[in-house]
Short mmCIF file of C-alpha atoms in Angstrom, two decimals:
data_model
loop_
_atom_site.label_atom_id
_atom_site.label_comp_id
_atom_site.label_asym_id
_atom_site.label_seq_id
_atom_site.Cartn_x
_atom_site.Cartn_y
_atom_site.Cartn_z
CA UNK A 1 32.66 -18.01 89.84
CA UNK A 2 32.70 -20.47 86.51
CA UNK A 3 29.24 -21.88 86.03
CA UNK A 4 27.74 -23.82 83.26
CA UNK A 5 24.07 -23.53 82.51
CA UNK A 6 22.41 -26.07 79.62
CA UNK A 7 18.99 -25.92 78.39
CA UNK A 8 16.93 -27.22 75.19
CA UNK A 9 16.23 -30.66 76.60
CA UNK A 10 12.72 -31.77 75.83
CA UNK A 11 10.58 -34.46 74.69
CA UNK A 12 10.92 -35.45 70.96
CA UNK A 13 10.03 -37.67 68.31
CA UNK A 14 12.38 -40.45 66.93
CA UNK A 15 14.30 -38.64 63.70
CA UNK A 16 13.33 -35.02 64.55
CA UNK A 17 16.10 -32.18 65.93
CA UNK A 18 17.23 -30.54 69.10
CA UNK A 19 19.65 -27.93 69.66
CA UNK A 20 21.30 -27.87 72.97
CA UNK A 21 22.72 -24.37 74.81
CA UNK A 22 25.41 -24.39 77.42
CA UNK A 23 25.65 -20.52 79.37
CA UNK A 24 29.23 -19.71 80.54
CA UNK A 25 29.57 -17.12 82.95
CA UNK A 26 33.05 -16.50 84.78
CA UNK A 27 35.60 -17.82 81.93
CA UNK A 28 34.93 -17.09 77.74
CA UNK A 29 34.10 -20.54 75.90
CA UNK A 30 37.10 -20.22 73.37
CA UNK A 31 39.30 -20.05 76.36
CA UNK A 32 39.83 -24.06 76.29
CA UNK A 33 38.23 -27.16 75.17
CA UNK A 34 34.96 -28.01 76.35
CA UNK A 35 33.33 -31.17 75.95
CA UNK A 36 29.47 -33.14 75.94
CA UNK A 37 29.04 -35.69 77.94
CA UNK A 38 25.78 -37.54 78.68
CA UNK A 39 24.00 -40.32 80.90
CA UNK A 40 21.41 -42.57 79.82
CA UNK A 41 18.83 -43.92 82.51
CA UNK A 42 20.66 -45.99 84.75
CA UNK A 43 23.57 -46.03 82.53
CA UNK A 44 27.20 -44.46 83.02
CA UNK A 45 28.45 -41.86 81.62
CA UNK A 46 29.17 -41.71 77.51
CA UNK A 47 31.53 -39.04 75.98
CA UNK A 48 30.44 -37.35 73.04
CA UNK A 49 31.84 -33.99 71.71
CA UNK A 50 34.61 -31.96 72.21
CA UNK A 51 35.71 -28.48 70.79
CA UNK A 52 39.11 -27.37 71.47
CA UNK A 53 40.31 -23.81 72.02
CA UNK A 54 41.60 -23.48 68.67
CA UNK A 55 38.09 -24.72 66.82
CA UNK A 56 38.98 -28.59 66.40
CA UNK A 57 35.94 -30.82 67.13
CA UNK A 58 35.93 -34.69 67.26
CA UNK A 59 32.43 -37.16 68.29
CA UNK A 60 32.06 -40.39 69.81
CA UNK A 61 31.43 -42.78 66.71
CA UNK A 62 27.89 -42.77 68.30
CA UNK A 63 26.93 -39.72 67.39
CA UNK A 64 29.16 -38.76 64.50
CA UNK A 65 27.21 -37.89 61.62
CA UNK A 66 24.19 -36.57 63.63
CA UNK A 67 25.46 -34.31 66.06
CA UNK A 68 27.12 -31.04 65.76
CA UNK A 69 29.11 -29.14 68.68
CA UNK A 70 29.79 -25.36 68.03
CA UNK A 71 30.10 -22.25 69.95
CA UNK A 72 28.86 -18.55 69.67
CA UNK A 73 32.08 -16.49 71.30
CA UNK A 74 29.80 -13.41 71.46
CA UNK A 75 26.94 -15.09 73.39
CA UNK A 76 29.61 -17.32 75.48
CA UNK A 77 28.08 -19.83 74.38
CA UNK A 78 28.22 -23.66 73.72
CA UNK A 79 25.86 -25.70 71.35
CA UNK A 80 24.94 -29.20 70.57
CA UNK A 81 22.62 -29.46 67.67
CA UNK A 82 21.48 -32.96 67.27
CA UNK A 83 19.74 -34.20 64.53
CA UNK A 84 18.03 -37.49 63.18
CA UNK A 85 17.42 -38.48 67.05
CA UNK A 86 17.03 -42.14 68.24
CA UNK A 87 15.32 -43.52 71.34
CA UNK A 88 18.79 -44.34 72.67
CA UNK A 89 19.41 -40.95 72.40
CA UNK A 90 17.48 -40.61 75.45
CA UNK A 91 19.51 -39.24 78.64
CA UNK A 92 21.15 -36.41 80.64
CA UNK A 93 23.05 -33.90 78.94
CA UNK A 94 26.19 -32.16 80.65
CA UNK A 95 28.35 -29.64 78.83
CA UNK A 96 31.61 -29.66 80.69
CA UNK A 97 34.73 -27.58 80.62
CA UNK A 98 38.32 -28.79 81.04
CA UNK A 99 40.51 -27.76 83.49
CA UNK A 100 43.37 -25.21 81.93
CA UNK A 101 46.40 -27.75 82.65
CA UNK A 102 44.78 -31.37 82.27
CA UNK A 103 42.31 -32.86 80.39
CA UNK A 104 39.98 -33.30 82.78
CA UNK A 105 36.41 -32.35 82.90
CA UNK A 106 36.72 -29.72 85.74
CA UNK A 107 34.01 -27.99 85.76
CA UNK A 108 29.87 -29.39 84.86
CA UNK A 109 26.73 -28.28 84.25
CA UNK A 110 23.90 -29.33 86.03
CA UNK A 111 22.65 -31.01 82.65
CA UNK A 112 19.35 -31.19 80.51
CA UNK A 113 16.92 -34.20 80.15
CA UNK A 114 16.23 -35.10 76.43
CA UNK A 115 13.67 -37.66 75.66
CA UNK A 116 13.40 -39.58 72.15
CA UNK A 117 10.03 -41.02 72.37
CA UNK A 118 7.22 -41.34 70.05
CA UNK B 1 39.05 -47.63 70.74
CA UNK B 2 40.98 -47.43 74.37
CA UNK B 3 38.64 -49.16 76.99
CA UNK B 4 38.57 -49.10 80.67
CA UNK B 5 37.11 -51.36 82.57
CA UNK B 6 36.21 -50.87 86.32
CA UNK B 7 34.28 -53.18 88.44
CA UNK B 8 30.10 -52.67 88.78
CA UNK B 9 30.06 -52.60 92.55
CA UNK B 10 32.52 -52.24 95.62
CA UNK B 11 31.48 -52.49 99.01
CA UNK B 12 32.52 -51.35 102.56
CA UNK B 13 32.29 -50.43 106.12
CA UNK B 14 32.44 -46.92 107.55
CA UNK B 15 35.77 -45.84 108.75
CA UNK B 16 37.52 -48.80 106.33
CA UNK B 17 39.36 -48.00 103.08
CA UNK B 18 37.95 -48.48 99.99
CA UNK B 19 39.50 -49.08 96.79
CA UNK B 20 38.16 -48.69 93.28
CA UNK B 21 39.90 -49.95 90.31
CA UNK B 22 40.32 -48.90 86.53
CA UNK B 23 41.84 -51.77 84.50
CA UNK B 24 43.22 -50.62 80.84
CA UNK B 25 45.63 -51.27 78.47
CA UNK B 26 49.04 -49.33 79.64
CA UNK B 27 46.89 -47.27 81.56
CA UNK B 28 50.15 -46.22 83.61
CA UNK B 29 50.97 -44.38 80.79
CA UNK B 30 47.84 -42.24 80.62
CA UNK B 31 46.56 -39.50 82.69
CA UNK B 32 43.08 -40.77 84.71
CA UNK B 33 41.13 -38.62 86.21
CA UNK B 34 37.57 -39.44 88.67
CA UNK B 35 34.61 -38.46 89.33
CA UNK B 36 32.10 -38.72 91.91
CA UNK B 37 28.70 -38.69 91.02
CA UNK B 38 25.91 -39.13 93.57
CA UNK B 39 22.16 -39.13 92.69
CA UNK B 40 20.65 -36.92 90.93
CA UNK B 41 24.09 -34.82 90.67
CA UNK B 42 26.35 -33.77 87.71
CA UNK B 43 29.79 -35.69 87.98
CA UNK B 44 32.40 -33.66 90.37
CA UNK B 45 36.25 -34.24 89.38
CA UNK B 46 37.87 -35.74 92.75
CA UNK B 47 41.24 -36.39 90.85
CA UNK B 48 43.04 -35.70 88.24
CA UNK B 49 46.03 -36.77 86.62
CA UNK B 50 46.42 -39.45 87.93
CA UNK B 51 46.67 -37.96 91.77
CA UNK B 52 46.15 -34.37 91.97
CA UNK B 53 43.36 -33.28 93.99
CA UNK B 54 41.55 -30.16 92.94
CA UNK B 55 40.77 -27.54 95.94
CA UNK B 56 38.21 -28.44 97.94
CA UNK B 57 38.30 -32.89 97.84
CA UNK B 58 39.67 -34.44 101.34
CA UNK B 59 42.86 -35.73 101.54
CA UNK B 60 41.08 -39.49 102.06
CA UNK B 61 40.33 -39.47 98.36
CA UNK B 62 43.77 -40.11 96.48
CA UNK B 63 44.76 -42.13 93.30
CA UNK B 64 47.69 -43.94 91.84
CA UNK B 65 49.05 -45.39 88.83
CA UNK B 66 50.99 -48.12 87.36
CA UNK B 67 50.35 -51.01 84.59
CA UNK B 68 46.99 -51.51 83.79
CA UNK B 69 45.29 -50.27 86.89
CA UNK B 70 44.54 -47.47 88.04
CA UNK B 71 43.12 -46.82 91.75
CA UNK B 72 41.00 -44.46 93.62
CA UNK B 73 41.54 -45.09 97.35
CA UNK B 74 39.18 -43.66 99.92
CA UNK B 75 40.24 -43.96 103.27
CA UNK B 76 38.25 -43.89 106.56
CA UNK B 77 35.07 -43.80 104.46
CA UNK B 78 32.47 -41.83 105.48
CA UNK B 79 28.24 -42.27 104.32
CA UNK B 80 28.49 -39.58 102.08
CA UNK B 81 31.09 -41.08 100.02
CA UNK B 82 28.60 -43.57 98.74
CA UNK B 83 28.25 -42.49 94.89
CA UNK B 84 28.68 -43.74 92.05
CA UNK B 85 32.82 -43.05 90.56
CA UNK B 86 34.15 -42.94 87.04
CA UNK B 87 37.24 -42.99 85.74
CA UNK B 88 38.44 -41.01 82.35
CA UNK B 89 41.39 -40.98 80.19
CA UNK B 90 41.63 -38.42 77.22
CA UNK B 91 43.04 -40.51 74.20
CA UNK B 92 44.78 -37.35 71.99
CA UNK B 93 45.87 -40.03 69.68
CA UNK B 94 42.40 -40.74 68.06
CA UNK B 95 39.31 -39.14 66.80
CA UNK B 96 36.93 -39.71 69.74
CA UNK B 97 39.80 -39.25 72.66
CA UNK B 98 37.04 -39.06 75.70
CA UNK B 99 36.82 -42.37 76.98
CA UNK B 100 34.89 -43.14 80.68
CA UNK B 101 34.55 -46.18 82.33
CA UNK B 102 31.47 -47.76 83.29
CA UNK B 103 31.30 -46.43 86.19
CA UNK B 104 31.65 -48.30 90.02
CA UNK B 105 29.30 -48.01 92.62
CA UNK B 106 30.80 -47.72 95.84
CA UNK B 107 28.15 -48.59 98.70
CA UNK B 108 28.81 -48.26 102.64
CA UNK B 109 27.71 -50.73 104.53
#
């Protein structure tokens, strides 16, 4: 079964750093794109990171600059390191995998709470 | 950037059909795909590409495609198809291709 499993969320201080883990278990993480996606309070949901098969990555203009998606093949696992944090950075964080023939996000984590607050 | 813009709120009666919208720019010739998301929940795809269904959504939940809207129809709605839904394109031809809506909330009256 393909689950995704993120931890790291916390509560930190405007400008400090947080590095975000996303477990795979049933599929390897270089096996197709996966992709960050998070939720604000009350808010929809915001794209942010994407890292294809093949080692591409590309950000929401949001986050470009501060955020950083990479992946450790030999842990099968995904990363979001985020640095110089903002109170609007506060929100859900899902790491999400595509599905093999579309891109769309089939498959979701149940997603880590990060809170920017002084 | 490619926007899509879906309305904040729909509502409807058990058993009716419900119809959520996703307006954008040509969207006919893009792939959308939605999600459900109910409280508390990670997002769940309900369709993809347009109107593909992956294993395990009811047939009530379908979507279509054409100009600049895009539709998720739910038929004979049910209470425990009130979530909130998004729709998604992926734009390949930029930087920062994943683009959601803003999300509708689909209540049942």
């Amino acid at each position: 079964e393909l689950q995704l499993l993120e931890t790291g969320g916390g509560l930190i201080q405007p400008g400090g750093s947080l590095r975000l883990s996303c477990v795979a278990s049933g599929f390897t993480v270089n096996s197709n794109y996966m992709t960050w996606v998070r939720q604000a309070p009350g808010k929809g949901l915001e794209w942010l990171s994407v890292i294809y098969a093949g080692g591409n990555t590309y950000y929401a203009d949001s986050v470009k600059g501060r955020f950083t998606i990479s992946r450790d093949n030999s842990k099968n696992t995904l990363f979001l390191q985020m640095n110089n944090l903002r109170v609007e950075d506060t929100a859900v964080y899902y790491c999400a995998r595509g599905l093999s023939y579309s891109y769309a996000f089939g498959y979701w984590g149940q997603g880590t709470l990060v809170t920017v607050s002084s | 950037s490619y926007v899509l813009t879906q309305p904040p709120s729909v509502s409807v009666a058990p058993g009716q059909t419900a119809r959520i919208f996703c307006g954008g720019n040509n969207i006919g010739g893009r792939s959308v795909n939605w999600y459900q998301q109910k409280p508390g929940q990670a997002p769940v795809l309900v369709v993809y590409d347009d109107s593909d269904r992956p294993s395990g959504i009811p047939e009530r939940l379908s979507g279509s495609n054409s100009g600049d809207t895009a539709t998720l129809t739910i038929r004979r709605v049910e209470a425990g198809d009130e979530a909130d839904y998004y729709c998604q394109v992926w734009d390949s031809s930029t930087d920062h291709p994943g683009v959601f809506g803003g999300g509708t909330k689909l209540t049942v009256l």
